[in-house]
Structures are given as structure tokens and as C-alpha cells.
PDB file of C-alpha atoms in Angstrom:
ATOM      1  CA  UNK L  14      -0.159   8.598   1.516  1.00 33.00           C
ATOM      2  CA  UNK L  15      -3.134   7.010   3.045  1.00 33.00           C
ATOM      3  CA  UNK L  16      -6.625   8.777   2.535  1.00 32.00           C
ATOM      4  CA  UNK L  17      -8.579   9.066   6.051  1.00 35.00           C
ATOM      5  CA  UNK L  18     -11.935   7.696   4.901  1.00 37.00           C
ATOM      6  CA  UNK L  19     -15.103   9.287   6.547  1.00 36.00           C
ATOM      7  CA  UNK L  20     -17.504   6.032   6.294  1.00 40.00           C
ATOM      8  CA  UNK L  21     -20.588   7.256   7.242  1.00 37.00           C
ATOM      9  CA  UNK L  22     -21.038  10.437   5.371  1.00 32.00           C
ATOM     10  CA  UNK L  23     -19.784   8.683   1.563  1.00 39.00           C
ATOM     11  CA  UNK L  24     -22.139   5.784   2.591  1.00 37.00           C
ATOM     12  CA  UNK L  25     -24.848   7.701   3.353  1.00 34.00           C
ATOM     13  CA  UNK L  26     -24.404   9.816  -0.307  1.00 35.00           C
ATOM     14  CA  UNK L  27     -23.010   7.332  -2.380  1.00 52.00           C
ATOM     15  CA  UNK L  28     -20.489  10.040  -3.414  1.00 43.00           C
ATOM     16  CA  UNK L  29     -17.153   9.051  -5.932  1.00 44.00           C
ATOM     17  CA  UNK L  30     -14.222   8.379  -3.399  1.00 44.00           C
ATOM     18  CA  UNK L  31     -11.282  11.146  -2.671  1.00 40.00           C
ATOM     19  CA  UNK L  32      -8.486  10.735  -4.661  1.00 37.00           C
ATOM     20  CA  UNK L  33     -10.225   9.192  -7.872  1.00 36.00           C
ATOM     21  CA  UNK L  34      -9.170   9.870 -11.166  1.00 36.00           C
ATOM     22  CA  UNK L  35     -10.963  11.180 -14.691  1.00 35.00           C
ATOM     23  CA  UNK L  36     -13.524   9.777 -15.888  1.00 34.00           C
ATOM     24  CA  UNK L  37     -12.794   6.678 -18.178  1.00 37.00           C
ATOM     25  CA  UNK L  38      -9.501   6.078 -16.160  1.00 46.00           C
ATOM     26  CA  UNK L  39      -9.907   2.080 -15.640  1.00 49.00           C
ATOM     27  CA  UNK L  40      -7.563   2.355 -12.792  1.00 53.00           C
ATOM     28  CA  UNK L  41      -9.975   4.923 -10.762  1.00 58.00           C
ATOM     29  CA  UNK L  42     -11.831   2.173  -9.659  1.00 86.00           C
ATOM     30  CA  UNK L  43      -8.988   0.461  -7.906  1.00 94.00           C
ATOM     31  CA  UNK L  44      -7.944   0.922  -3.292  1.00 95.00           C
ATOM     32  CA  UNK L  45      -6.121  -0.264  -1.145  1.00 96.00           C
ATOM     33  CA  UNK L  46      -7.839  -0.781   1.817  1.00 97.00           C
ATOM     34  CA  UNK L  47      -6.013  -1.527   5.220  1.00 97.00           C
ATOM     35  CA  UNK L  48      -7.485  -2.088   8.399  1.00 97.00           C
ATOM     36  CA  UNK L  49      -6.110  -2.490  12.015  1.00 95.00           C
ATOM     37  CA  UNK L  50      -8.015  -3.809  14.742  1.00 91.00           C
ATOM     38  CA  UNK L  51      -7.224  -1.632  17.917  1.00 89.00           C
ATOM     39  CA  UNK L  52      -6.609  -3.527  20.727  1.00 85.00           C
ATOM     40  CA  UNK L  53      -9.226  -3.692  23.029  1.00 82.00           C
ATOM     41  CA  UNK L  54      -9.843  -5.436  26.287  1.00 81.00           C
ATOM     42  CA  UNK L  55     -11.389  -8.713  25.979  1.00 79.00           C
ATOM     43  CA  UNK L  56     -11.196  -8.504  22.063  1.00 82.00           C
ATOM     44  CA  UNK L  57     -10.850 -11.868  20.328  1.00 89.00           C
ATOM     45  CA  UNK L  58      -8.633 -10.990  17.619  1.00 88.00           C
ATOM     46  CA  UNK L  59      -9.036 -14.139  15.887  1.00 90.00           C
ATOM     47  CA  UNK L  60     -13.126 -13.953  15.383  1.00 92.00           C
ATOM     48  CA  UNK L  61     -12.771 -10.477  14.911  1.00 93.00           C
ATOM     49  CA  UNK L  62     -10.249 -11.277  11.900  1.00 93.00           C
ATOM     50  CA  UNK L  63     -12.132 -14.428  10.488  1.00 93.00           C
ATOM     51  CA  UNK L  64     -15.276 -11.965  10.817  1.00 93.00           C
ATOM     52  CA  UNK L  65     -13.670  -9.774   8.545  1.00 94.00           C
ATOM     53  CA  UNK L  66     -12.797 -12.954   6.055  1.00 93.00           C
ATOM     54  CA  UNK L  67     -16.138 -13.620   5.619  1.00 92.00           C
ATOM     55  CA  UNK L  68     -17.314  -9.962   4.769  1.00 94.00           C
ATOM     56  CA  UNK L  69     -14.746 -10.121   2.301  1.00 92.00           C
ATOM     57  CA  UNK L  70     -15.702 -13.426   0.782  1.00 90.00           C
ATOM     58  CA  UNK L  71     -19.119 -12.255   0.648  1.00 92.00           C
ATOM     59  CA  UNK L  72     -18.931  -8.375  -0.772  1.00 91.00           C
ATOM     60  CA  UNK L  73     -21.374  -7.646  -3.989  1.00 90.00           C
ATOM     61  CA  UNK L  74     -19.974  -5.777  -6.777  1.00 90.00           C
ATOM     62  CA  UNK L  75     -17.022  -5.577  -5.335  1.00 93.00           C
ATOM     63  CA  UNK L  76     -14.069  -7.023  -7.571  1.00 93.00           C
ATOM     64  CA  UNK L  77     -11.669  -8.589  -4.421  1.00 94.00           C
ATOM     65  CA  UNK L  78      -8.282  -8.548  -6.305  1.00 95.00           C
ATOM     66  CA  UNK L  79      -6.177  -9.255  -3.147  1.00 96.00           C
ATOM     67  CA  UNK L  80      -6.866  -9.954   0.225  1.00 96.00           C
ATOM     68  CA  UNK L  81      -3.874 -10.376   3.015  1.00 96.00           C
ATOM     69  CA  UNK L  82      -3.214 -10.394   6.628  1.00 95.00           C
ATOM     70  CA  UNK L  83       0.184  -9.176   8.407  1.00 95.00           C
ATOM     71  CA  UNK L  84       1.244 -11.869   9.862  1.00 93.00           C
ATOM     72  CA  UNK L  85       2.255 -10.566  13.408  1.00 90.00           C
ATOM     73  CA  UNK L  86      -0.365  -7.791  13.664  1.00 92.00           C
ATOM     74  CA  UNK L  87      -4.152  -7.750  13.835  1.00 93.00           C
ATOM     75  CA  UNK L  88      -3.642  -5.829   9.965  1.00 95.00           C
ATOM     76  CA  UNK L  89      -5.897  -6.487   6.596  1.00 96.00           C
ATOM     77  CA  UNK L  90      -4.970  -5.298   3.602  1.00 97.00           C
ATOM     78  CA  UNK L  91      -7.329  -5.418   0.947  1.00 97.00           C
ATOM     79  CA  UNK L  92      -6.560  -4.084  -3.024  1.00 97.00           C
ATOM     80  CA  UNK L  93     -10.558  -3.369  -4.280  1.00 96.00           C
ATOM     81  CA  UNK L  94     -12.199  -2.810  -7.579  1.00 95.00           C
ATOM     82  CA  UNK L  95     -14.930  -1.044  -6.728  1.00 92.00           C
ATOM     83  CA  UNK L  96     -17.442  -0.237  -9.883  1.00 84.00           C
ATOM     84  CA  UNK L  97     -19.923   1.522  -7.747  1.00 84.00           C
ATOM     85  CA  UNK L  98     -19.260   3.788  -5.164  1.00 82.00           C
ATOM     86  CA  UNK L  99     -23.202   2.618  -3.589  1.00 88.00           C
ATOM     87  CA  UNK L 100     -21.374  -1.044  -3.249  1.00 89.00           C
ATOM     88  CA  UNK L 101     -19.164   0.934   0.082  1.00 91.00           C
ATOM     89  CA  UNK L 102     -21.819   0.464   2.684  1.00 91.00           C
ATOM     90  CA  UNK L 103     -21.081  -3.211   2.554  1.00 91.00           C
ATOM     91  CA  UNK L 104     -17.790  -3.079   4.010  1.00 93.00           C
ATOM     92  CA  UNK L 105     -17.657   0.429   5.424  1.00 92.00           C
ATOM     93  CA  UNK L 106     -20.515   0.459   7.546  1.00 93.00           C
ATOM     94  CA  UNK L 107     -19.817  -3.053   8.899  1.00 94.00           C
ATOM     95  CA  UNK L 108     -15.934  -1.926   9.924  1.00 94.00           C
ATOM     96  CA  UNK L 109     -17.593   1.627  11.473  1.00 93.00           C
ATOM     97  CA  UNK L 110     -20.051  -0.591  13.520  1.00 93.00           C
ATOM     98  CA  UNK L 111     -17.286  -2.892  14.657  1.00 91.00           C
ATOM     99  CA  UNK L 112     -15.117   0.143  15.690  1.00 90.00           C
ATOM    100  CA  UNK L 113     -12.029  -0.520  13.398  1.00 93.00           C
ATOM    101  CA  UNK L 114      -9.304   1.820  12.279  1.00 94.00           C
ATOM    102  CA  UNK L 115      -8.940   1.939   8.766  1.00 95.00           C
ATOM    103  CA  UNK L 116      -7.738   4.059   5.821  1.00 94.00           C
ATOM    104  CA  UNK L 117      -8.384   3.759   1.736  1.00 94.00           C
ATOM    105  CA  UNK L 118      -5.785   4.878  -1.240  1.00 94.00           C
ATOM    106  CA  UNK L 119      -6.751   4.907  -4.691  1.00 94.00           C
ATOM    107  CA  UNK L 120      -4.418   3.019  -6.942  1.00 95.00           C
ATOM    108  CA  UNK L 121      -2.579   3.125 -10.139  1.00 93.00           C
ATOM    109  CA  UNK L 122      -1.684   0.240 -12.109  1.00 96.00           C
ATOM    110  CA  UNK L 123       2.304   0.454 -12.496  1.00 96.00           C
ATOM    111  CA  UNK L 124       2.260  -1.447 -15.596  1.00 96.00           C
ATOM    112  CA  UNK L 125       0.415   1.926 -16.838  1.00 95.00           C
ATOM    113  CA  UNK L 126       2.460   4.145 -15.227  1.00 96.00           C
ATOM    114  CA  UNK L 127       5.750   3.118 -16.979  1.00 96.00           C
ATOM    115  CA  UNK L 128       4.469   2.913 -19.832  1.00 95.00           C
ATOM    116  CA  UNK L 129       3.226   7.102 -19.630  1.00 94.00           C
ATOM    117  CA  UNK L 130       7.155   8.121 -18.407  1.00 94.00           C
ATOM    118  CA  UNK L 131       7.949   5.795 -21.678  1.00 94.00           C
ATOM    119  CA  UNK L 132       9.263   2.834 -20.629  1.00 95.00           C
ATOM    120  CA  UNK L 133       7.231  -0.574 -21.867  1.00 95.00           C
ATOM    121  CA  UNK L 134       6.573  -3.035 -18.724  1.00 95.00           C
ATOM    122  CA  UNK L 135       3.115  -4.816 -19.962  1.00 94.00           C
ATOM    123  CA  UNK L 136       0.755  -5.777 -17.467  1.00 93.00           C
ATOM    124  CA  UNK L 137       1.115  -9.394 -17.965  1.00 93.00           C
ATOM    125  CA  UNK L 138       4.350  -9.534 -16.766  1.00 95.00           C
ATOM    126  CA  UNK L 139       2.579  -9.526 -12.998  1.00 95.00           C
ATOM    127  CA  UNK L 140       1.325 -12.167 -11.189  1.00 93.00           C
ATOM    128  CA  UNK L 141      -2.238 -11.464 -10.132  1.00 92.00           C
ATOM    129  CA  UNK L 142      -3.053 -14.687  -7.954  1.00 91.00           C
ATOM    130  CA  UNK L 143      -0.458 -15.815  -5.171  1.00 90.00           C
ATOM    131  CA  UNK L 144      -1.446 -18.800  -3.551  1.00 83.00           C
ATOM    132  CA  UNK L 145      -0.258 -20.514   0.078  1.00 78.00           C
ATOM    133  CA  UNK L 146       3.174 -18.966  -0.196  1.00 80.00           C
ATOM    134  CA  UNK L 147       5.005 -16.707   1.878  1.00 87.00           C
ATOM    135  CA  UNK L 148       4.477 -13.601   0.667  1.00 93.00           C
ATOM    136  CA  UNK L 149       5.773 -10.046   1.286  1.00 94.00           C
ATOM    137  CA  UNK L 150       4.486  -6.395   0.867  1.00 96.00           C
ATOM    138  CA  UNK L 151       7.321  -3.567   0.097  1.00 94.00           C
ATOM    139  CA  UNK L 152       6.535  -0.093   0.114  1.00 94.00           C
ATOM    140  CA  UNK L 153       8.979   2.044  -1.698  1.00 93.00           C
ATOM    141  CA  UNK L 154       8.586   6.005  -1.667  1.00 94.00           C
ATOM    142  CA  UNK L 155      10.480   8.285  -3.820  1.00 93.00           C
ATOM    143  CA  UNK L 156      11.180  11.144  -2.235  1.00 91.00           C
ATOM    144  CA  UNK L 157      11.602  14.378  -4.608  1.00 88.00           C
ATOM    145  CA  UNK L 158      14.666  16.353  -3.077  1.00 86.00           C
ATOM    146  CA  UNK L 159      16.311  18.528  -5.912  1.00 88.00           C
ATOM    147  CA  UNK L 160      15.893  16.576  -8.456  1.00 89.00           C
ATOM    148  CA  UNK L 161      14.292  17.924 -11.964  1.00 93.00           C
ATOM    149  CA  UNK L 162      11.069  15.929 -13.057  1.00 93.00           C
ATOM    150  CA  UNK L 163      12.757  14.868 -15.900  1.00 94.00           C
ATOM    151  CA  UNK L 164      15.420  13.424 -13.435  1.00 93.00           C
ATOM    152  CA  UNK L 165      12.739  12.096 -11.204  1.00 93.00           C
ATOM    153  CA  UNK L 166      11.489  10.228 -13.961  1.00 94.00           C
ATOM    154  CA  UNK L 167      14.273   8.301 -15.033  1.00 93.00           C
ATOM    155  CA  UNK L 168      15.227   7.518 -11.366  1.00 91.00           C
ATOM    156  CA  UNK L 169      11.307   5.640 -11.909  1.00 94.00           C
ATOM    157  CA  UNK L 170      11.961   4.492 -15.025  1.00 94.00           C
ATOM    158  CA  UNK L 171      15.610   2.700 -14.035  1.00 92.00           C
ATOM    159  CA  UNK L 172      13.457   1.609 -11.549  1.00 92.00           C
ATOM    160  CA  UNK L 173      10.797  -0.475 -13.472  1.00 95.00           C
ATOM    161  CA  UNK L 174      13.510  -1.545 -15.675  1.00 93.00           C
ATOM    162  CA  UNK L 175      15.240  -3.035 -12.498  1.00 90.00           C
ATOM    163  CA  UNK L 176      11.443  -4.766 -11.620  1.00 92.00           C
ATOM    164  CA  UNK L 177      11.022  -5.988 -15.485  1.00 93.00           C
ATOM    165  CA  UNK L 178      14.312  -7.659 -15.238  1.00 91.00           C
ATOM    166  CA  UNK L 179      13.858  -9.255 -11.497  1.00 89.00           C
ATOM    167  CA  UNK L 180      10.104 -10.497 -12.940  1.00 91.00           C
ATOM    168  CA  UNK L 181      11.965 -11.893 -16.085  1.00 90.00           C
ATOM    169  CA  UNK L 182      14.930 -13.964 -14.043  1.00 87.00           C
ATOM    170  CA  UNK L 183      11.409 -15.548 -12.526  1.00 87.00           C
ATOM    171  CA  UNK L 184      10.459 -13.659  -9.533  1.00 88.00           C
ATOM    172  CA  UNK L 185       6.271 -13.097  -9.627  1.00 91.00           C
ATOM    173  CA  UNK L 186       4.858 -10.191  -7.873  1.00 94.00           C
ATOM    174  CA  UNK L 187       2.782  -7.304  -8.618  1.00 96.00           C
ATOM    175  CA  UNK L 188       2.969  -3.592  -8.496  1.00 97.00           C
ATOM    176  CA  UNK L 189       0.747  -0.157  -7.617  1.00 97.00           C
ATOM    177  CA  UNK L 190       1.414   3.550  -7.530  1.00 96.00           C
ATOM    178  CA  UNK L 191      -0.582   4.992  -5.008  1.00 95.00           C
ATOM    179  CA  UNK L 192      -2.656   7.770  -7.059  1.00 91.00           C
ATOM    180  CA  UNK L 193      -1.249  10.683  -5.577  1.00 84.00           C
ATOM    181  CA  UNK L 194       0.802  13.376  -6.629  1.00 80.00           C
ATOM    182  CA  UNK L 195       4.539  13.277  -5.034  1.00 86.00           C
ATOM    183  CA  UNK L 196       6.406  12.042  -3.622  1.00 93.00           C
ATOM    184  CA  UNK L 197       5.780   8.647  -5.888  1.00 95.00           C
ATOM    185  CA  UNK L 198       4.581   5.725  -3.638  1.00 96.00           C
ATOM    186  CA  UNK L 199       4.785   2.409  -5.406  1.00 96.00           C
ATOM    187  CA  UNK L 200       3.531  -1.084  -3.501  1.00 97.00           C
ATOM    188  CA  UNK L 201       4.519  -4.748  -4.195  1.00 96.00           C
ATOM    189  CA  UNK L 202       3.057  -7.730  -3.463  1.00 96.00           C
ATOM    190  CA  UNK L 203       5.430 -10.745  -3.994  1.00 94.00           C
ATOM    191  CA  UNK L 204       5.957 -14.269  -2.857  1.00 92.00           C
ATOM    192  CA  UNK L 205       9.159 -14.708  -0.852  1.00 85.00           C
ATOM    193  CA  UNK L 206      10.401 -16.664   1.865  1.00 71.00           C
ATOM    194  CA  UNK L 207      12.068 -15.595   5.300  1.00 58.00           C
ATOM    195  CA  UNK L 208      15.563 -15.770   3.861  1.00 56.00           C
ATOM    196  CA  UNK L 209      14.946 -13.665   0.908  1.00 64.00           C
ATOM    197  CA  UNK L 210      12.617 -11.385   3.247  1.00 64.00           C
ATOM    198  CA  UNK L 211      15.849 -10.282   4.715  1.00 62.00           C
ATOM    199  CA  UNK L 212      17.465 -10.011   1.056  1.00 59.00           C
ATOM    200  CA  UNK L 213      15.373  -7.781  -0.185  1.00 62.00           C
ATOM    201  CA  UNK L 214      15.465  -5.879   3.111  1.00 59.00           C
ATOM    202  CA  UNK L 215      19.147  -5.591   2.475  1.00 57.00           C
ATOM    203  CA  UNK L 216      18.858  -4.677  -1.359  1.00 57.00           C
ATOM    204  CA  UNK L 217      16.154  -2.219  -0.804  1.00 56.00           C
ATOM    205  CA  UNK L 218      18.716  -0.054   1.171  1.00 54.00           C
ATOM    206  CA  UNK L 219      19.051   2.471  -1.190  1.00 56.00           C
ATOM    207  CA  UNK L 220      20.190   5.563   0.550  1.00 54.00           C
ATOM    208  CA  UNK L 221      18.746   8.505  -1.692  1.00 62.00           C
ATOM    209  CA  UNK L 222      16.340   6.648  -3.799  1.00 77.00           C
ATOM    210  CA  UNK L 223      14.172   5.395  -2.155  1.00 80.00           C
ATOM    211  CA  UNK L 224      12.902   4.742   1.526  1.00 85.00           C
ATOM    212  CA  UNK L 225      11.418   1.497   1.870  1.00 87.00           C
ATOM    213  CA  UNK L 226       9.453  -1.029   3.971  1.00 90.00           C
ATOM    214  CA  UNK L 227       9.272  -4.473   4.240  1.00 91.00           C
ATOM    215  CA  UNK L 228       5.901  -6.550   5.630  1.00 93.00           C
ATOM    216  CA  UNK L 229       5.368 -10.503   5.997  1.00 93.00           C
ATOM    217  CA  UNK L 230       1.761 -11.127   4.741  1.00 95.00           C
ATOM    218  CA  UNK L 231      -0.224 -14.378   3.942  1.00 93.00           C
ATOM    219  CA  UNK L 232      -3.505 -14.736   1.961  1.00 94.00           C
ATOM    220  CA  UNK L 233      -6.319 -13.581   4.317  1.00 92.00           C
ATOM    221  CA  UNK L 234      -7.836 -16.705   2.772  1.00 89.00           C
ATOM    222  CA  UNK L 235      -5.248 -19.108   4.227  1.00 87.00           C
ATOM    223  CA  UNK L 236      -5.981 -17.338   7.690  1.00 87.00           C
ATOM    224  CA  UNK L 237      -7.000 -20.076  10.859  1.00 78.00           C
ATOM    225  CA  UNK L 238      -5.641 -18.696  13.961  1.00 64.00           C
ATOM    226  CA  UNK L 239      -3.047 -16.914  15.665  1.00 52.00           C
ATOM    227  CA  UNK L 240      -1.451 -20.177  17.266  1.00 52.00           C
ATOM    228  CA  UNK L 241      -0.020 -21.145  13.380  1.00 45.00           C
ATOM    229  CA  UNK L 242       3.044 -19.144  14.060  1.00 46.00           C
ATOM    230  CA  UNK L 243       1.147 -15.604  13.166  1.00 47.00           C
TER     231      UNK L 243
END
């Protein structure tokens, strides 16, 4: 679950973000960022979006690890490493001033979260870069039921096993947990095209397991304008 972030106050104090971990926890540093531009009459979308690209591009101390746009909607998504929680301001106050919606989950490596329920999937077998590809984002949430924990985590673990072997027949992509506690929210990022869109649409209907959800995205880097199809 997304963390409503309150911009101005955490600006203003340069306090540590909700939902960080312990101290020394490399992955405590890492959101997800997503905003939505509300419609708005007389809004240009497509400066307002291409205003956002450039903010992005030109953030200080702020690791940018991904950047996308949903194609279709006037959505960012943005995956941060963020090393000081003083570095905010940059992007916070300039999406408060601008009067965008927008929400901010910390995030787990999944490579790292295997590998605590006991199951080896090493980081490099992720892709970390995408370039001008079509690309998709798939949300998959575990819901708890009646299941034991020991239960739950197997039903996780057959699931990275499923991921290791998909990224081993050549599929890239890359995973995060959303740092929460349940139910377990994991996001991918993968290249894909429309056909196989609808594949894994199909194969992600997993009645029990999981609920999912399927989103076209592109590099926000590779964004011109909404007459390109978007």
C-alpha cells in the first residue's frame, strides 16, 4: 500500500520518511514515487509532463533508478534512492506548488527478500536499465487468507522460483516488495510487447494467489508528446 506523503511538513524538517527501515538497511533508502496529474481545465498535459522530465533529470543527491510514464494516463512513476531525506524539497515542493497528486512507498529489494525466506535469487539476475522498449509494470499482491506464515512463505518462495526460471529462459525485468507488512506487495518492471502484455495478463490469473495488475509504461526519458500513440 501506498504511503500518503505530507510534502510540506517532511520538507520543512528534513525528517526520515514513513515506512523506512533500520538503520544500516541499504534498501531503506529506496521509493517508489507515482504521480498523477489531475485533470484540470486548460492544463497542458504534455508541458506539465515534460516539466516533470526535467526535474527528474536534474534532482541532486537523488539516485534516479527508474523513471516511467503510463502510457495512456497523465501517470509518473519514479523508483528513488534517496541518501538524504534534506534532498526531498527538490521534488516535493516543486509537485506541491504545481498541485499534483502523488503518493511514496518505501521499497525492498526482492533479490533480498528471497534470499531471508531461504530461497537464493541474486540480484544480478535483474535487469536494472531498460531502454526504448515496450515495457510493462505488474503489481502482484498476496493476500494472507488462512494460510500459516510458514505456508505464506513458500507460496513466495514458489513464487521467486517461478521469476528465477522466467529471468533464466531470457526474460529481463526487475523486482520490489513494497516495505510493508502484509499482505506482500511485490512490483515488476519488464520489457514486453502488446502481445505478450496480454500473455502475462492471462498467466497472471491466478485465482487464490495472487491478485494482479497489469500497466503499459515507457521510459519517461523516451517521452515527446501525447500524439505518438500515448
Amino acid at each position: 500500500m501506498l504511503l500518503l506523503f505530507v510534502a510540506g511538513i517532511i520538507a520543512m524538517l528534513c525528517l526520515p520518511l514513513p515506512g523506512v527501515g533500520a538503520a544500516g538497511d541499504r534498501d531503506a533508502l529506496l521509493y517508489k514515487v507515482e504521480i498523477l496529474i489531475p485533470p484540470k481545465e486548460g492544463r497542458d498535459e504534455n508541458a506539465d509532463i515534460q516539466q516533470i522530465k526535467q526535474t527528474v533529470e536534474d534532482l541532486k543527491d537523488i539516485k534516479v533508478i527508474f523513471a516511467f510514464k503510463e502510457l495512456g494516463n497523465p501517470s509518473i512513476v519514479l523508483v528513488l534512492d534517496v541518501e538524504e531525506a534534506c534532498s526531498w524539497p527538490q521534488l516535493t515542493g516543486f509537485l506541491s506548488r504545481k498541485g499534483y497528486e502523488f503518493s511514496v512507498a518505501s521499497l525492498y529489494r526482492c533479490s533480498d527478500y528471497s534470499n531471508r525466506l531461504g530461497f537464493n535469487l541474486p540480484d544480478d539476475a535483474w535487469t536494472y536499465s531498460f531502454q526504448d522498449e515496450n515495457l510493462a509494470m505488474v503489481t502482484k499482491v498476496f493476500p494472507v487468507g488462512d494460510l500459516s506464515t510458514l505456508e505464506y512463505n513458500e507460496r513466495l518462495k514458489m513464487t521467486f522460483q517461478q521469476d528465477l526460471a522466467i529471468l533464466k529462459s531470457g526474460q529481463k525485468g526487475v523486482c520490489f516488495r513494497i516495505l510493508a507488512e502484509y499482505p506482500v506487495e511485490l512490483v515488476y518492471f519488464a520489457p514486453v510487447s502488446q502481445m505478450k502484455v496480454e500473455a502475462i495478463d492471462e498467466s497472471l490469473a491466478s485465482p487464490g494467489l495472487y491478485e494482479n495488475e497489469v500497466k503499459r509504461i515507457q521510459n519517461l526519458a523516451n517521452y515527446t508528446a501525447v500524439c505518438q500513440g500515448d
